[in-house]
Coordinates of C-alpha atoms in Angstrom, one line a residue:
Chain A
X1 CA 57.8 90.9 89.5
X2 CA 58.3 93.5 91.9
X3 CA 61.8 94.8 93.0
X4 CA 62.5 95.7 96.7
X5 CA 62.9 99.8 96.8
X6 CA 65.8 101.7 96.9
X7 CA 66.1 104.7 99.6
X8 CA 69.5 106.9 98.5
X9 CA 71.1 108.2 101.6
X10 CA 73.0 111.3 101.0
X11 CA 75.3 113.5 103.2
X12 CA 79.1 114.7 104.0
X13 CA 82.1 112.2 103.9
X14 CA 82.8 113.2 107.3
X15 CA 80.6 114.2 110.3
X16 CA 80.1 114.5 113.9
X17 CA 78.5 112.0 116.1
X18 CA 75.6 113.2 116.4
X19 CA 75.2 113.4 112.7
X20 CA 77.0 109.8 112.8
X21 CA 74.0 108.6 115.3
X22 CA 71.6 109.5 112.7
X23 CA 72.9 108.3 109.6
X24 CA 73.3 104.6 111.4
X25 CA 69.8 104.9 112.7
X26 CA 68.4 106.0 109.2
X27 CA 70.3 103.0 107.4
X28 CA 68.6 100.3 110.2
X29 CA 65.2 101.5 109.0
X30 CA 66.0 101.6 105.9
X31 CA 67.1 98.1 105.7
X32 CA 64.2 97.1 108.1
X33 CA 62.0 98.4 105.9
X34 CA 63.3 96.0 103.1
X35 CA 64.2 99.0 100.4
X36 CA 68.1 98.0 99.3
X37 CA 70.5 101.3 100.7
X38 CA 72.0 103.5 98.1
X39 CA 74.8 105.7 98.9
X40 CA 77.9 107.5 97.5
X41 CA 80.3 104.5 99.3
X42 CA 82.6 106.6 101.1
X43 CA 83.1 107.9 104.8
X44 CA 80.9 109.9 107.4
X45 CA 77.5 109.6 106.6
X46 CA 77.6 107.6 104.0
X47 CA 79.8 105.2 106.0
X48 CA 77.0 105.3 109.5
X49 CA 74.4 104.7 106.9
X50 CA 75.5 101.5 105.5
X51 CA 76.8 100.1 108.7
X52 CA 73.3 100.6 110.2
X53 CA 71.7 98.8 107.0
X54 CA 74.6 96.7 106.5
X55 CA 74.5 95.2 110.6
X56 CA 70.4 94.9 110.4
X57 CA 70.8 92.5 107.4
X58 CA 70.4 95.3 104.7
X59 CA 72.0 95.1 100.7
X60 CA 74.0 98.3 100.5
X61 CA 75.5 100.1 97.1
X62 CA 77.9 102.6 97.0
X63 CA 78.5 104.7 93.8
X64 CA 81.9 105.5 94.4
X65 CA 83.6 108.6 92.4
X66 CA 86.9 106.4 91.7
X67 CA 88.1 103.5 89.8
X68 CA 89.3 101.3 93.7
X69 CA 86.7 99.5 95.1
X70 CA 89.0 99.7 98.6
X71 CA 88.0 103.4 98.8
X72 CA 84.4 101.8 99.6
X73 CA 83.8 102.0 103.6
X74 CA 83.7 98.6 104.9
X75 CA 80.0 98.3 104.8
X76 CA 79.2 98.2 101.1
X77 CA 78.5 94.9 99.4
X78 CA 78.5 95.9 96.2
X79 CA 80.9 98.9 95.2
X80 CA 79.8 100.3 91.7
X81 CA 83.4 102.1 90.7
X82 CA 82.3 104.9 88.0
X83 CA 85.3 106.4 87.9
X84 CA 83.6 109.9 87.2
X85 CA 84.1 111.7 90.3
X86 CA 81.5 114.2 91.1
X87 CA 79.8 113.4 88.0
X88 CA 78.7 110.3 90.2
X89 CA 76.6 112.3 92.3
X90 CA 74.0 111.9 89.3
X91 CA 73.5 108.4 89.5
X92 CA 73.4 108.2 93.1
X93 CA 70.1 110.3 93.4
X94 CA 69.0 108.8 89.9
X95 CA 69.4 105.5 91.5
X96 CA 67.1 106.0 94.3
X97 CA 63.2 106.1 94.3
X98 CA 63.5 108.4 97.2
X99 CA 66.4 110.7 98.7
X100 CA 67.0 111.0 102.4
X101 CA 69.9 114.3 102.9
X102 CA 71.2 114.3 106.1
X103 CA 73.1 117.7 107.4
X104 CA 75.6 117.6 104.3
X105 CA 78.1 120.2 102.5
X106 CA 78.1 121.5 98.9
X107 CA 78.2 118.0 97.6
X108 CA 75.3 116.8 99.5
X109 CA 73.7 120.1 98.2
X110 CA 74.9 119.4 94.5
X111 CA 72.4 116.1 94.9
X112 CA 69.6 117.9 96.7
X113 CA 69.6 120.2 93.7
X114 CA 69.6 117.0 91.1
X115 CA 67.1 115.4 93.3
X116 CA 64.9 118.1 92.7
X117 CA 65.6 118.4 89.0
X118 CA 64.5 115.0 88.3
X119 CA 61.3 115.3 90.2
X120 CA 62.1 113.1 93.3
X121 CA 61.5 112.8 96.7
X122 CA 63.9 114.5 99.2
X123 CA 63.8 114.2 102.6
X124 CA 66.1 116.6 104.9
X125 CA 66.9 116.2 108.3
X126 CA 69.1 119.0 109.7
X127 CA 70.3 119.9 105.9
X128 CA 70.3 122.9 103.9
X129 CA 68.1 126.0 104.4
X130 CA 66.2 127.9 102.0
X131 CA 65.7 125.5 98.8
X132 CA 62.1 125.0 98.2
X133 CA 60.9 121.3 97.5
X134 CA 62.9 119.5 100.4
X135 CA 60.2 117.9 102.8
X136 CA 61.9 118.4 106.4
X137 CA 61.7 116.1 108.6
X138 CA 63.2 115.9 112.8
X139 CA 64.3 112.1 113.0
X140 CA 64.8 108.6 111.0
X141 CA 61.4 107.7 112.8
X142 CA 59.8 110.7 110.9
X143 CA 61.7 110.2 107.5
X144 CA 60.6 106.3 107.3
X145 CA 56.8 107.3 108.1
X146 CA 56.7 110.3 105.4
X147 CA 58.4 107.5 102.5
X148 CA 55.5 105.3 103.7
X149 CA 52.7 108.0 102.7
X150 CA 54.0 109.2 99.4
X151 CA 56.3 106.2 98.1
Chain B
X1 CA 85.8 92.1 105.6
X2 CA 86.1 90.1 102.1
X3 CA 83.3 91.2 99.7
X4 CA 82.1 89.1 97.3
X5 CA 83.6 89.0 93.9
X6 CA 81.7 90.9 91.0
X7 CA 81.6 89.0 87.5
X8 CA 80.9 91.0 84.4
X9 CA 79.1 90.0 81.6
X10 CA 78.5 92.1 78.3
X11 CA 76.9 90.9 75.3
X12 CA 74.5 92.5 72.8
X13 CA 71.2 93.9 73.9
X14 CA 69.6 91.0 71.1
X15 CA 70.7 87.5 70.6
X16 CA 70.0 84.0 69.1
X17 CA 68.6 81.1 70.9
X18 CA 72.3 79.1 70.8
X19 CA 73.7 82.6 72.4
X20 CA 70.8 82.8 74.6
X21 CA 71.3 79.7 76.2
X22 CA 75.3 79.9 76.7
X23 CA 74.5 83.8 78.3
X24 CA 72.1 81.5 80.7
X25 CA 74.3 78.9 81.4
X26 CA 77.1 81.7 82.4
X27 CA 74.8 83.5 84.1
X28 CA 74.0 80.6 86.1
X29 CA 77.4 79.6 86.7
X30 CA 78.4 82.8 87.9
X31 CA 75.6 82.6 91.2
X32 CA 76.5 79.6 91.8
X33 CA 80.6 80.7 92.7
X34 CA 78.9 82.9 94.8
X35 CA 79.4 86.1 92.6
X36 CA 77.8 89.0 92.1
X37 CA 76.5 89.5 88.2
X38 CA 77.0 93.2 86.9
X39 CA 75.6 93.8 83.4
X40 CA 73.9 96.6 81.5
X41 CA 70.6 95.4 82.7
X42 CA 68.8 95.5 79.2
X43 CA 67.8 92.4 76.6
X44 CA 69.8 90.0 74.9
X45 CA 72.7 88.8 76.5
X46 CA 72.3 91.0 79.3
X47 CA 69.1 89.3 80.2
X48 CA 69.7 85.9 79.3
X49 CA 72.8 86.2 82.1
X50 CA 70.3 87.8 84.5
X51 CA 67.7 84.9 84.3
X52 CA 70.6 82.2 84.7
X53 CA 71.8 84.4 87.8
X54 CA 68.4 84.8 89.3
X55 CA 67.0 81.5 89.3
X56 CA 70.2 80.1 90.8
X57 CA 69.9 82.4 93.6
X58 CA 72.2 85.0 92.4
X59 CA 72.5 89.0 93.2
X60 CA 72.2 90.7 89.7
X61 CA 73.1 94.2 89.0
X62 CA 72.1 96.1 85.6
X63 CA 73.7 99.4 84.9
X64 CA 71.5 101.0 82.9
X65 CA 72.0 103.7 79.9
X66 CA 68.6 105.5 81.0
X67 CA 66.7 107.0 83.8
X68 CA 63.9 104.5 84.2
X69 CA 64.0 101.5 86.2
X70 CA 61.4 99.8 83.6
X71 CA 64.0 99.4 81.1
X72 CA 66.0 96.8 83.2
X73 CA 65.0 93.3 82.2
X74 CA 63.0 91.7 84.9
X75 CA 65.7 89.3 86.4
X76 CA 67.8 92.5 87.4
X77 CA 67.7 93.2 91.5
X78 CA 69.8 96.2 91.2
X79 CA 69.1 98.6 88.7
X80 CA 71.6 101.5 88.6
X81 CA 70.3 104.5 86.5
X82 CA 73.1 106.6 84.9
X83 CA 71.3 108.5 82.4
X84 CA 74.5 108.6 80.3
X85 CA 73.6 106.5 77.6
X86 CA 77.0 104.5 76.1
X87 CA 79.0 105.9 78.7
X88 CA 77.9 103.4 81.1
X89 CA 79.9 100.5 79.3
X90 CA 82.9 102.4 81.2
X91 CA 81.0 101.7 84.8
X92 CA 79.8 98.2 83.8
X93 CA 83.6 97.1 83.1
X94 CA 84.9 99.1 85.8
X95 CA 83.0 97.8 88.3
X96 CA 83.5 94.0 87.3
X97 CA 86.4 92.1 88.6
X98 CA 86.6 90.2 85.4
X99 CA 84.7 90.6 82.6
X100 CA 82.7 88.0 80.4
X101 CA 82.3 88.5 77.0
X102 CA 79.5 86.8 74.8
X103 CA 79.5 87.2 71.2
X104 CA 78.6 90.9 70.6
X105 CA 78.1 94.1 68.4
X106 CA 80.0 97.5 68.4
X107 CA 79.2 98.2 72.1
X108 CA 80.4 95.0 73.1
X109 CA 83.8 95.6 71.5
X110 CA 83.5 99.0 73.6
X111 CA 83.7 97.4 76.4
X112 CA 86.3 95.0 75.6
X113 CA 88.5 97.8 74.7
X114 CA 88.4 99.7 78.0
X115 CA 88.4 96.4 79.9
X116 CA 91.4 95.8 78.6
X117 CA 92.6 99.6 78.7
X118 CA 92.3 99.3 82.0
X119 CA 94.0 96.3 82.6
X120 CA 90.9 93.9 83.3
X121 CA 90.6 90.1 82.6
X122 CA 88.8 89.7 79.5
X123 CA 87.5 86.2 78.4
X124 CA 85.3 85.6 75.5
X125 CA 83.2 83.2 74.1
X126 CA 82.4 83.8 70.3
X127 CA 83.8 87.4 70.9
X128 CA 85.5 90.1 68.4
X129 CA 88.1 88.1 66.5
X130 CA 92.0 90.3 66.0
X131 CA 92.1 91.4 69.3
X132 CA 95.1 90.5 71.6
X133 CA 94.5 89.9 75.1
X134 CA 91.3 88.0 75.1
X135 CA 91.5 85.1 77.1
X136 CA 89.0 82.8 74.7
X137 CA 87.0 79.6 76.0
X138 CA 84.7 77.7 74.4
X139 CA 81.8 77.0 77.3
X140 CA 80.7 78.8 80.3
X141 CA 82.3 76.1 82.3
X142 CA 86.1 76.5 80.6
X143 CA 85.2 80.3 81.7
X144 CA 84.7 79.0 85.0
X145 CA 87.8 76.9 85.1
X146 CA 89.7 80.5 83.9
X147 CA 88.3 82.7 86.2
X148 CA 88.9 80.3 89.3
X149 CA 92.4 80.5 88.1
X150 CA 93.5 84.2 87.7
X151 CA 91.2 85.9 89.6
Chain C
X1 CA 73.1 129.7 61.1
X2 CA 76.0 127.1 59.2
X3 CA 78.3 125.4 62.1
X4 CA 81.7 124.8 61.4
X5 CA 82.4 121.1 60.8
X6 CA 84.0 119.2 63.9
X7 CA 86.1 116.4 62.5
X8 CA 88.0 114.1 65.3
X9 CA 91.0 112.9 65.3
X10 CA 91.9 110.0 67.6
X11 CA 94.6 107.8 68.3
X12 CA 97.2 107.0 71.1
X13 CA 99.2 109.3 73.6
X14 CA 102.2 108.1 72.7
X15 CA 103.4 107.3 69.4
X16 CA 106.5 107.3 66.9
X17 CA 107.6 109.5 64.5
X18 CA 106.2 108.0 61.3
X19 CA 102.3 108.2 63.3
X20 CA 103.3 111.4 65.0
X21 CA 103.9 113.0 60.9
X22 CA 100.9 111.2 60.3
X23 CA 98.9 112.6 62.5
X24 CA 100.7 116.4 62.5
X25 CA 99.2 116.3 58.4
X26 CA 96.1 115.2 59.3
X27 CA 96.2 117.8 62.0
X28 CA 96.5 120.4 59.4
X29 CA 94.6 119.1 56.6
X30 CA 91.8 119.7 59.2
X31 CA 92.2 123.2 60.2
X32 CA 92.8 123.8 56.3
X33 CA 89.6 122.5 55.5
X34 CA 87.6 125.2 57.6
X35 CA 86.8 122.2 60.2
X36 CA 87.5 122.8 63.7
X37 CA 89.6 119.7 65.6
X38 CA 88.4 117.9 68.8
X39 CA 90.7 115.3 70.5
X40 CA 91.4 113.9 73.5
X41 CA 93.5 116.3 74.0
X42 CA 96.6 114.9 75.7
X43 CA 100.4 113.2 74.2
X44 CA 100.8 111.3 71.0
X45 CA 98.0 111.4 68.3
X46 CA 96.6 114.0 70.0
X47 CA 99.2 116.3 70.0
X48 CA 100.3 115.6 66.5
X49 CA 97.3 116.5 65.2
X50 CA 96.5 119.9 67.7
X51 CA 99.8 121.0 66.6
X52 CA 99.5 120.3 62.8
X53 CA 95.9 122.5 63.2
X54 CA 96.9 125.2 65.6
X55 CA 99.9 126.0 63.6
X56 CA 97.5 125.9 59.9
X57 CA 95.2 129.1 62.0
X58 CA 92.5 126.2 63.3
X59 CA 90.7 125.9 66.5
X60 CA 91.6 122.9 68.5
X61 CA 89.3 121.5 71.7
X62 CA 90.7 118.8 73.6
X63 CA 87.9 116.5 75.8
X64 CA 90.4 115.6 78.8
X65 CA 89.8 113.0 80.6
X66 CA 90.6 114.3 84.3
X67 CA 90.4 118.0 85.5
X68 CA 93.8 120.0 85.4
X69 CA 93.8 122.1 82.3
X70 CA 97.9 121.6 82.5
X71 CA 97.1 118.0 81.3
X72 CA 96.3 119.5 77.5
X73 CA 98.9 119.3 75.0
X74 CA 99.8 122.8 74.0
X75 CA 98.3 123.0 70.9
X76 CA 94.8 122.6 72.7
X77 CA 92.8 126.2 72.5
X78 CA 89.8 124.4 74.9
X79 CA 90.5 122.5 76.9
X80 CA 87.1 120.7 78.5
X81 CA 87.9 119.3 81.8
X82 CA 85.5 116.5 82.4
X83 CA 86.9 114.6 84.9
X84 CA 85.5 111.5 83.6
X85 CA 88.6 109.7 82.9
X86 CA 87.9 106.9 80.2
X87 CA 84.3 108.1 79.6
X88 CA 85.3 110.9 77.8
X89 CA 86.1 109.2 74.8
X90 CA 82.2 108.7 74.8
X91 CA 82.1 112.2 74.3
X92 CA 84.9 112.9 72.0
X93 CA 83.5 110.9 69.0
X94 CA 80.0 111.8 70.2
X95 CA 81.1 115.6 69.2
X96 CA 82.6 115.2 65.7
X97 CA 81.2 114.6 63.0
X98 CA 83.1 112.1 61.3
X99 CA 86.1 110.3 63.2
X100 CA 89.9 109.7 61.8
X101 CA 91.4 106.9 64.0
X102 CA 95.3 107.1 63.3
X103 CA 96.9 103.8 64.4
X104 CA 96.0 103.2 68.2
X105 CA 96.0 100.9 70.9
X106 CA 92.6 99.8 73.1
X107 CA 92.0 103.1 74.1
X108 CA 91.4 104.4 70.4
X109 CA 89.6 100.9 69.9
X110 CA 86.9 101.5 72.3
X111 CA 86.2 104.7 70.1
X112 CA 86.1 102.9 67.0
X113 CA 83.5 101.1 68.5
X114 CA 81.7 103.6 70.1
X115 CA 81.3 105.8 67.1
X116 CA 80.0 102.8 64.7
X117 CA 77.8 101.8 67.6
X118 CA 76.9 106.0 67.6
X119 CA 76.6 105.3 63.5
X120 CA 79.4 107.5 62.8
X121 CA 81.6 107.5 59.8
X122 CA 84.8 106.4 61.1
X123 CA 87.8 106.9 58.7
X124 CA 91.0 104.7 59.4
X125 CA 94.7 105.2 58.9
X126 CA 96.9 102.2 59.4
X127 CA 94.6 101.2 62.5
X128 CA 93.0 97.9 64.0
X129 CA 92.0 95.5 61.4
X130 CA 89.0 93.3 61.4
X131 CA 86.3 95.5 62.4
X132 CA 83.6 96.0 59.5
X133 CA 82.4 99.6 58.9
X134 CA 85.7 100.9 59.3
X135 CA 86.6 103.3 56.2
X136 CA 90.1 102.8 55.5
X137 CA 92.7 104.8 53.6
X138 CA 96.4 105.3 52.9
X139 CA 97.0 109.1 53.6
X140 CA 95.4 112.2 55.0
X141 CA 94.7 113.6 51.7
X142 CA 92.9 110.2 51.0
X143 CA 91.2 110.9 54.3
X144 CA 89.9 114.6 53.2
X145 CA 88.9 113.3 50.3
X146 CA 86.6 110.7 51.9
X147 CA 85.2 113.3 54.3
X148 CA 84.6 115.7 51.2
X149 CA 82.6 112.9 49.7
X150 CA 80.1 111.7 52.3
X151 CA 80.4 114.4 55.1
Chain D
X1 CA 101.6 129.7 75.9
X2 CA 98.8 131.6 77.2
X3 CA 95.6 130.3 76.5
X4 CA 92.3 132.2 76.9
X5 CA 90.6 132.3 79.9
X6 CA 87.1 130.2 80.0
X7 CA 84.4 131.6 81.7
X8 CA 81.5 129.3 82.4
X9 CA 77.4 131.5 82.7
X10 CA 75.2 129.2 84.1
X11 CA 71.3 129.4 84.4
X12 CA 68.2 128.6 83.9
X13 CA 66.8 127.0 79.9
X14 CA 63.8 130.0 80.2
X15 CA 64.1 133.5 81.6
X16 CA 62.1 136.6 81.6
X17 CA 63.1 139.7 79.7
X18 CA 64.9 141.1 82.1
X19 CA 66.9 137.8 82.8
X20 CA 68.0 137.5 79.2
X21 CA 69.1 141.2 79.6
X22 CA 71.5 140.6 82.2
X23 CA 72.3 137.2 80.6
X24 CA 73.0 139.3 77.0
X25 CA 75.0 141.5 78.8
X26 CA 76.9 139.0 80.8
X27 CA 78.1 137.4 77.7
X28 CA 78.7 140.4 75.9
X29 CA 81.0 141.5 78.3
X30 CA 82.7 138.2 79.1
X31 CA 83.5 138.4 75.3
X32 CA 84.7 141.8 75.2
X33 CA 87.4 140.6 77.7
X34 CA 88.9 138.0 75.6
X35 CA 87.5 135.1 77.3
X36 CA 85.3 132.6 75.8
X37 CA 82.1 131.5 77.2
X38 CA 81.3 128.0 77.9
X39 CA 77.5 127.0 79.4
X40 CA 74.6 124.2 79.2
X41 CA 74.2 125.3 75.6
X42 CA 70.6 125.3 75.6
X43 CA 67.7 128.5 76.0
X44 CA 67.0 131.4 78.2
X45 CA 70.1 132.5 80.5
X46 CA 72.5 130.2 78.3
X47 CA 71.4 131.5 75.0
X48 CA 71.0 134.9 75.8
X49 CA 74.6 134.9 76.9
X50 CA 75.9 133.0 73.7
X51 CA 73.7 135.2 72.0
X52 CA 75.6 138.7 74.2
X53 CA 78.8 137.0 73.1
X54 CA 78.4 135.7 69.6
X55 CA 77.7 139.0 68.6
X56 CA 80.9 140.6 70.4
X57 CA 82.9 138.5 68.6
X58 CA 83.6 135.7 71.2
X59 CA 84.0 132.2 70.7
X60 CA 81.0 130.1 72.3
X61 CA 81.1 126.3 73.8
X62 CA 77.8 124.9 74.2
X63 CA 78.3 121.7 76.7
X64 CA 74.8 119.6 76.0
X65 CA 72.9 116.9 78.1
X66 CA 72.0 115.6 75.0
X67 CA 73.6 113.9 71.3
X68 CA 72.0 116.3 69.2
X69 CA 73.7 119.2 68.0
X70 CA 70.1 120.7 66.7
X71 CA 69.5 121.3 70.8
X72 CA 72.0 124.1 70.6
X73 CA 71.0 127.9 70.6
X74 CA 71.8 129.1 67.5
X75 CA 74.8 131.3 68.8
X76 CA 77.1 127.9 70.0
X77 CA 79.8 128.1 68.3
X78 CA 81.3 124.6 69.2
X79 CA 78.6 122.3 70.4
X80 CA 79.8 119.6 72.5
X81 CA 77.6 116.4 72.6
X82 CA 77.9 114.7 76.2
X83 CA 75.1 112.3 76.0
X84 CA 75.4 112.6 79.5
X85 CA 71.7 114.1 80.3
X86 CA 72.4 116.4 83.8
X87 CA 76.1 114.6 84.3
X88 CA 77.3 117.3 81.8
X89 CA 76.5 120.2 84.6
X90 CA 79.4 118.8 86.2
X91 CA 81.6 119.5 83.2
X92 CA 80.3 122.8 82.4
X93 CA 81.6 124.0 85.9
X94 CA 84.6 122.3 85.5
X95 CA 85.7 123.3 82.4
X96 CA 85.0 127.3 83.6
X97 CA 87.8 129.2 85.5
X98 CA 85.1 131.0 87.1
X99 CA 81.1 130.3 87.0
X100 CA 78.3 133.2 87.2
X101 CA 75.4 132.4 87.8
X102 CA 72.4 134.3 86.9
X103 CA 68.8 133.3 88.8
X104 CA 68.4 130.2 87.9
X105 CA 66.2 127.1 89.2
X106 CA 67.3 123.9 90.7
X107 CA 70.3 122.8 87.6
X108 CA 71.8 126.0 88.4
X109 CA 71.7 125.6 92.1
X110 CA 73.0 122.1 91.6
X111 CA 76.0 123.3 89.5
X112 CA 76.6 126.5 91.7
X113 CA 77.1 123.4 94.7
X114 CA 79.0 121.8 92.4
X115 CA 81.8 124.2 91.6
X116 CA 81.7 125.6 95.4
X117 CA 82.6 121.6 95.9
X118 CA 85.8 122.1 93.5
X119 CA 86.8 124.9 94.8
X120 CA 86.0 127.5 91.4
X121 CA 84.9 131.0 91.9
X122 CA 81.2 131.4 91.8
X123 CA 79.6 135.2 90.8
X124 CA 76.1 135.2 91.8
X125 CA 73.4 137.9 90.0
X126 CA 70.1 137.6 91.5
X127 CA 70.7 133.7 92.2
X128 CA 70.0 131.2 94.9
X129 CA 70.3 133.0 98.8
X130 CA 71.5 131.2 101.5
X131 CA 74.5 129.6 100.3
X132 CA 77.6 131.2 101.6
X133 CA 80.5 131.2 99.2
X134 CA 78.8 133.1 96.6
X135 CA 80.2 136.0 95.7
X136 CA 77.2 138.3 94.9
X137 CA 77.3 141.4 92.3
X138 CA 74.1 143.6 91.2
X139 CA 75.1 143.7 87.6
X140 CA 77.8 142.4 84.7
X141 CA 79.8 144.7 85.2
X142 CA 80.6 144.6 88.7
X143 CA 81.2 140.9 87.9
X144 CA 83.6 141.1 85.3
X145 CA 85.2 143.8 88.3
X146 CA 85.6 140.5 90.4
X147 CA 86.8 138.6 88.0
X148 CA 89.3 141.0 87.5
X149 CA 90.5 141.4 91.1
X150 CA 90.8 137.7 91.8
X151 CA 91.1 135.4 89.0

């Protein structure tokens, strides 16, 4: 058997639109792609990322912190509640074959960090500065082609 | 938006053929409400419920103790890796709407314990004797019949 | 190096006065024997037992399930915020070395099981019936004596 | 009742000499202060400290990824077994009323991100640049000077 992929998305619970634009655009290629979106199931980017897979036909998972599957944004299909708060931020990353961190805060950073730990892929676009290992990219466009070569 | 309702089965990770086949048969039944299947995503009871689910169509979901997605039985779509060994039980519970129990060992009874300490639906089949608040049945399909009642 | 011995002591977070004595014995037998305590380390059980140890000179370390330190009982000398809510009774019979359940609803029976699933000696004081591989005993000098013996 | 402040080092399982200086020194000091020391419980900057503060006196908490108590340095006092493989950084920080971090590679970096996310004190020596928050110190004892002043 093989199993479609799965592409973590990773980023702040609240952003600008810009940031917002991107996120949407990088979950459509994800789901266009055919890899299932993995996220943390809240707002901001995690939100534009699964209505961008979730509205091109995508499966989208959020690992949500808490025990209430309503705190999922309205774009998951499948809410895993952990109920371990930051702690979560593990399985997300651990979850995905590859990491895509958009822009992001110290939690976002928290999962960079894990990413790397565990050995796996991270793709940045506009995230944090000055941590070896992250492969940078400028655009979704970019992100999807570098996942093709190495994933 | 209405998601799709998540069923939870749990069930040791090795099983007899008469277990076997009544996992199946649940597992089956459950994809074909239209639910989602969460599980621990390893042998056993796990993957009998995962086969019955799959070949009726069904989205399966295995939250795994590990980090590798190779440990998941093969009928399992999603594999969620936690890396934290039996305290995953809590996340497979948590995240089912009502929970499914099929015979079982001492991590079963885990996870009827905190289904029930959090205030989950609990029907078993062949469960833990001595334990109030198990809704028992004697057939995937009386499960059914329970599940389209309460829940 | 020798480590001290952790024994754990679990139970419910509310309880009456004949567990609460009980538990405040037990408590102290602990601390007497050399052993340091870990709980869960909130109401009930727990604070029976943290306050029969602190006050016989032992250490007390209470695994909390959420992340305010003001949630420990007072008798608690550590407290380890995990925010993990229920899965931290993974860790709190994953950290002793043998387990006294004292009475209990299904909070302390999802430890019970966890700790024989762990292999784990659990000792048992007027607790659930009908689980095999439960030690049980009258007292909590029957208790010491069964931890002196295989422990 | 007052109990005794918890102050978390974190850092990386190998070091060079000079790291484990600093690191012995850290822990020395953060045991001459009345505090006990919690960390990852393994090597290098974590056993050097519970090495620094073992033989000050101080009382040692080794939080470990693993269910082993053989993984901890010889110097934990009170090994606590997570199971929980890099989900227990997340507890480490949390059960620390302040965090130093000394050097450290990408577990340290995601733990530093981690406690910046809840909101804890973090003393950097010689750690990650480029992540404001941080408040950086040149040696143990101007950190335990900052720990003075603000927490």
């Amino acid at each position: 058997m093989t199993r479609r992929k799965i592409i973590g998305i990773i980023g702040a619970g609240s952003c600008d639109e810009n940031i917002w634009s991107i996120a949407e655009e990088m979950g459509r290629r994800v789901a266009e792609s055919g890899a299932a979106l993995v996220c943390g199931g809240l707002g901001g980017v995690m939100e534009a990322a699964s209505k961008g897979a979730k509205e091109s036909g995508g499966l989208t998972i959020g690992i949500l912190p808490g025990s209430n599957k309503d705190d999922a944004n309205p774009y998951i299909d499948i809410p895993i509640l952990t109920g371990l708060s930051h702690a979560r931020n593990v399985l997300v990353v651990r979850s995905s074959d590859v990491v895509i961190a958009i822009s992001g805060g110290y939690g976002t950073l928290s999962e960079i960090a894990l990413s790397l730990k565990m050995g796996k892929s991270v793709i940045g676009i506009g995230t944090w500065e000055g941590i070896d290992g992250i492969i940078r990219v400028k655009s979704p466009e970019e992100a999807m082609k570098k996942i093709k070569e190495f994933a």
